[in-house]
XYZ file of C-alpha atoms in Angstrom:
143
model
C 103.554 71.489 39.330
C 101.811 74.513 37.877
C 103.619 77.661 37.019
C 101.334 80.750 37.739
C 99.091 82.032 35.009
C 99.853 85.169 32.895
C 100.270 88.170 35.292
C 100.316 92.118 35.008
C 103.584 93.597 34.613
C 104.525 96.104 37.053
C 106.284 96.188 40.674
C 106.817 95.256 43.261
C 107.232 92.157 41.783
C 105.210 90.141 44.623
C 102.400 92.352 44.567
C 101.611 91.545 40.060
C 98.238 90.075 39.999
C 96.646 87.754 37.319
C 95.566 89.410 34.185
C 92.028 88.024 32.837
C 93.825 85.454 30.876
C 95.875 84.357 33.962
C 93.087 83.873 35.968
C 91.029 81.846 32.471
C 94.271 79.866 32.939
C 94.098 78.974 36.467
C 90.309 78.091 35.935
C 90.571 75.727 33.399
C 93.739 73.645 35.013
C 91.305 73.054 38.034
C 88.738 72.208 35.722
C 91.219 69.779 33.822
C 92.369 68.108 37.005
C 88.823 67.678 37.817
C 87.809 66.068 34.194
C 91.094 63.924 34.731
C 89.914 62.568 37.903
C 92.611 63.893 40.000
C 91.792 64.200 44.160
C 94.095 66.621 45.630
C 95.569 66.326 49.011
C 97.305 69.434 49.500
C 98.212 72.666 47.506
C 101.256 74.662 48.093
C 101.333 77.909 46.443
C 104.200 80.747 46.783
C 103.179 83.646 48.541
C 102.891 86.033 45.651
C 99.679 87.161 44.453
C 100.438 85.512 40.975
C 100.914 82.390 42.270
C 98.890 82.509 45.065
C 95.342 84.106 42.890
C 96.497 81.061 40.360
C 96.428 78.223 43.272
C 92.885 79.760 44.811
C 91.213 79.698 41.109
C 93.029 76.183 40.222
C 91.541 74.631 43.543
C 88.004 75.627 43.446
C 86.786 72.696 42.098
C 87.745 70.720 45.158
C 85.776 70.623 48.141
C 87.473 71.256 51.332
C 91.275 71.786 50.094
C 92.600 74.955 51.263
C 95.924 76.558 49.820
C 98.705 76.277 51.941
C 101.570 79.418 51.628
C 104.755 77.526 51.230
C 107.695 80.655 51.210
C 110.030 78.273 49.960
C 108.182 78.285 46.411
C 108.519 82.200 46.269
C 111.823 82.138 44.209
C 115.051 80.329 44.059
C 115.806 76.477 44.352
C 114.035 74.126 46.153
C 113.521 70.218 46.929
C 109.881 69.719 45.723
C 109.446 65.737 47.478
C 110.780 67.185 50.488
C 107.869 69.822 50.401
C 105.454 67.438 49.298
C 106.104 64.862 51.919
C 103.569 64.387 54.314
C 100.655 66.004 52.717
C 99.518 62.913 50.263
C 100.088 61.659 47.221
C 98.469 64.220 45.519
C 100.365 67.602 45.790
C 99.612 70.688 43.688
C 102.574 73.128 43.652
C 102.091 76.664 42.322
C 104.867 78.844 41.568
C 107.321 80.443 39.287
C 110.107 79.580 36.838
C 112.894 79.279 36.298
C 112.583 77.492 39.617
C 109.611 74.923 38.606
C 111.650 73.890 35.680
C 115.201 73.088 37.468
C 112.814 71.235 40.224
C 111.634 69.327 37.450
C 114.837 68.462 36.058
C 116.171 67.687 39.879
C 113.222 65.105 40.373
C 113.298 63.587 36.941
C 116.340 64.239 34.279
C 113.762 66.118 32.008
C 114.827 69.287 30.257
C 111.431 71.633 30.488
C 110.424 75.028 30.457
C 107.114 75.460 31.475
C 105.104 78.225 30.182
C 102.867 80.539 32.268
C 99.827 78.352 33.432
C 101.433 74.929 32.542
C 101.503 72.114 34.604
C 103.547 69.079 35.211
C 103.141 65.705 36.888
C 105.362 63.980 38.584
C 105.365 60.247 40.026
C 108.316 59.069 41.836
C 110.599 60.723 39.998
C 109.329 60.302 36.272
C 107.694 62.968 34.346
C 104.211 61.724 33.707
C 102.967 64.720 32.121
C 103.732 68.219 30.783
C 100.543 70.471 29.950
C 100.695 73.552 27.878
C 97.758 76.080 29.167
C 95.982 75.360 25.330
C 95.892 71.570 26.392
C 94.321 72.659 29.580
C 91.757 74.648 28.449
C 90.934 71.901 25.989
C 90.678 69.134 28.642
C 88.741 71.673 30.966
C 86.267 72.006 28.117
C 85.768 68.406 27.662
C 87.402 68.310 24.480
């Protein structure tokens, strides 16, 4: 689960683009995932511009991986396991908080607050990793 990168202020909310920092965060996430040897089966994204751009930039590292719009990631509670069902074992979801933090809690029991550009890895109901954007940047640079 990847929370969108930093976005511009403004309205309408759904049309807010990423800042340059947000774009860097998204690219660093993709590079970090690749450095870890993650092979994504699917990428599902909120249709809001900042999330969709985050998903597209993060998934540039993965050949033949299309970003699929998932309206249920656009805001409000959702069942992450149900959304990921049928897409394979490695599914990246890109969306918003507080929805992602609540979904993580529902799946794992963990009390977390995802930062903009933050990434969480869940496997079979267990929180395996929680990365801040600065962690992902270091991983992306090979550090």
